[in-house]
XYZ file of C-alpha atoms in Angstrom:
207
model
C 81.787 82.649 114.558
C 81.774 86.386 115.245
C 80.061 87.492 118.433
C 79.169 90.750 120.161
C 80.912 93.849 118.904
C 83.679 91.757 117.303
C 81.487 92.200 114.264
C 82.381 95.895 114.030
C 86.058 95.078 113.535
C 85.201 92.270 111.115
C 82.906 94.520 109.115
C 85.328 97.442 108.835
C 88.164 95.181 107.710
C 86.048 93.611 104.990
C 84.603 96.980 103.949
C 88.114 98.365 103.500
C 89.008 95.349 101.334
C 85.845 95.769 99.260
C 86.419 99.501 98.741
C 90.204 99.167 98.251
C 90.957 101.749 100.949
C 93.855 101.843 103.386
C 93.600 99.166 106.118
C 91.617 100.223 109.197
C 93.574 101.643 112.119
C 92.501 100.608 115.629
C 91.622 103.551 117.884
C 90.745 103.509 121.605
C 87.073 104.082 120.770
C 86.837 102.040 117.549
C 88.511 102.282 114.137
C 89.654 104.871 111.608
C 89.739 104.360 107.842
C 91.543 106.860 105.618
C 89.201 106.733 102.614
C 90.660 109.679 100.705
C 87.661 110.511 98.505
C 86.080 113.943 97.940
C 83.421 114.379 100.595
C 84.635 111.242 102.374
C 88.209 111.852 103.477
C 88.238 109.819 106.679
C 85.759 107.563 108.451
C 85.575 106.738 112.158
C 83.694 103.659 113.382
C 82.804 104.081 117.040
C 81.796 101.258 119.362
C 79.506 103.309 121.604
C 77.762 106.717 121.816
C 79.950 107.678 124.799
C 82.794 108.305 122.342
C 80.809 110.707 120.155
C 81.236 114.041 122.008
C 85.042 113.887 121.996
C 85.231 112.734 118.367
C 82.639 115.246 117.219
C 84.729 118.086 118.639
C 88.174 116.808 117.646
C 87.441 115.405 114.174
C 85.040 117.963 112.717
C 86.995 118.573 109.500
C 84.980 118.703 106.254
C 84.754 115.296 104.633
C 84.873 113.384 107.949
C 82.347 110.645 108.697
C 81.323 109.030 111.984
C 79.393 105.774 112.172
C 78.471 104.917 115.738
C 76.967 101.746 117.188
C 74.165 102.404 119.644
C 71.118 104.495 120.416
C 70.257 107.194 117.896
C 69.166 109.603 120.622
C 72.480 109.218 122.457
C 74.536 109.668 119.273
C 72.653 112.796 118.217
C 73.044 114.274 121.690
C 76.832 114.040 121.336
C 77.135 115.749 117.946
C 77.997 119.419 117.460
C 76.143 121.635 114.935
C 78.870 120.986 112.339
C 77.612 117.432 111.844
C 74.774 116.227 109.610
C 73.192 112.943 110.726
C 71.871 110.353 108.283
C 69.217 107.671 108.577
C 69.897 104.848 111.038
C 71.619 101.783 109.572
C 71.945 98.261 110.952
C 75.067 96.197 111.566
C 74.046 92.608 110.788
C 75.636 89.155 110.816
C 74.865 85.596 109.791
C 76.607 82.250 110.169
C 76.814 79.557 107.521
C 75.737 79.550 103.856
C 72.877 81.627 102.511
C 69.799 79.894 101.051
C 70.140 78.883 97.377
C 68.130 80.909 94.862
C 67.193 79.927 91.304
C 67.878 82.356 88.466
C 64.527 83.762 87.260
C 63.691 83.290 83.567
C 65.145 86.015 81.352
C 68.088 86.795 83.637
C 71.773 85.897 83.522
C 74.324 85.925 86.344
C 78.016 86.769 86.063
C 80.467 86.255 88.935
C 83.907 87.886 88.708
C 86.927 88.019 91.009
C 89.377 85.605 92.531
C 89.395 86.965 96.069
C 89.495 88.656 98.377
C 86.840 90.599 96.397
C 84.101 89.074 94.261
C 81.385 90.838 92.266
C 78.038 89.562 91.006
C 76.082 91.115 88.153
C 72.558 90.036 87.215
C 71.536 91.206 83.767
C 68.451 91.078 81.570
C 68.666 91.605 77.826
C 72.231 92.782 78.246
C 71.219 95.518 80.701
C 72.186 95.535 84.419
C 69.363 94.453 86.734
C 71.115 93.891 90.089
C 74.624 93.813 91.456
C 76.743 93.533 94.577
C 80.174 92.685 95.847
C 81.827 91.033 98.822
C 85.212 91.560 100.477
C 86.723 88.859 102.663
C 89.050 89.695 105.561
C 90.111 87.447 108.450
C 87.706 84.764 107.254
C 84.611 87.001 107.361
C 82.688 87.907 104.188
C 81.480 91.520 104.172
C 78.679 92.190 101.697
C 78.713 95.597 100.030
C 76.918 97.696 97.400
C 73.948 95.344 97.034
C 71.461 97.033 94.715
C 68.580 96.115 92.399
C 67.463 98.472 89.635
C 63.933 99.833 90.253
C 62.436 98.138 87.180
C 63.641 94.725 88.392
C 62.671 94.800 92.056
C 60.442 92.238 93.804
C 61.739 89.409 91.639
C 64.174 87.879 94.107
C 67.258 89.361 92.480
C 68.650 90.727 95.751
C 68.465 87.245 97.259
C 70.116 85.839 94.137
C 73.004 88.309 94.363
C 73.503 87.546 98.048
C 73.528 83.791 97.480
C 76.041 83.944 94.628
C 78.314 86.289 96.578
C 78.194 84.013 99.608
C 78.902 81.009 97.419
C 81.939 82.727 95.900
C 83.308 83.934 99.249
C 82.764 80.555 100.956
C 83.201 82.094 104.433
C 81.666 80.648 107.591
C 80.632 84.087 108.915
C 79.259 87.124 107.111
C 78.556 90.751 107.995
C 77.021 93.814 106.380
C 75.691 97.288 107.095
C 72.054 97.559 106.012
C 69.690 100.434 105.346
C 66.180 100.377 106.782
C 64.916 99.128 103.419
C 67.538 96.376 103.217
C 67.065 95.144 106.764
C 63.841 93.311 105.855
C 65.499 91.408 103.003
C 68.459 90.337 105.109
C 66.306 89.376 108.102
C 64.252 87.125 105.805
C 67.512 85.451 104.766
C 68.399 84.668 108.375
C 70.601 87.644 109.259
C 70.430 89.130 112.768
C 70.791 92.766 113.803
C 73.796 93.187 116.095
C 73.530 96.947 116.562
C 71.900 100.091 115.269
C 74.473 102.335 113.567
C 74.000 106.100 113.323
C 75.932 107.852 110.541
C 76.938 111.517 110.559
C 79.310 113.606 108.489
C 80.714 117.093 108.112
C 79.855 118.261 104.581
C 82.728 119.195 102.288
C 81.563 121.894 99.891
C 78.498 120.457 98.183
C 79.123 116.934 99.498
């Protein structure tokens, strides 16, 4: 079972596995991931808003991201003008298996991967309807890139993707980072919010 802010370390390890980035590096205030993508060169995961002012000044290179656990007001107060803040996200966790979900008529489910990454695709008439993936690190399943196409929403496909991913990962603990829109779905599935997470980045060109 993952408790307290242990979930931040569990989440970042699984996220790095899912995204095939370099392994996270522990820092005094959290973690650093060298992502290496245009507009997303490096990512810092901070445990508390108290670390934001120093990081915001020292790491303000274009393409740098900060994701900080804690109060939005406190995080924003620590940023310099170089940073652009995004909408609040939610670090969430759940223990045990996710509820089973039947495949709705007219849909097919494909599960690929042999670990530590699995992917689920739900299709209808040969066209993608919903998808997601999960990366497992240190026994924790981290759910990632869960998305349902607009024309297929409100049919339980998000729940279906989550169940099949959890079934494939077969981990006793799970974590994810949810948007405001996703938080309702995950809460209904038994997930709990561990912390608000405030994202910010320094734009790189048009990024």
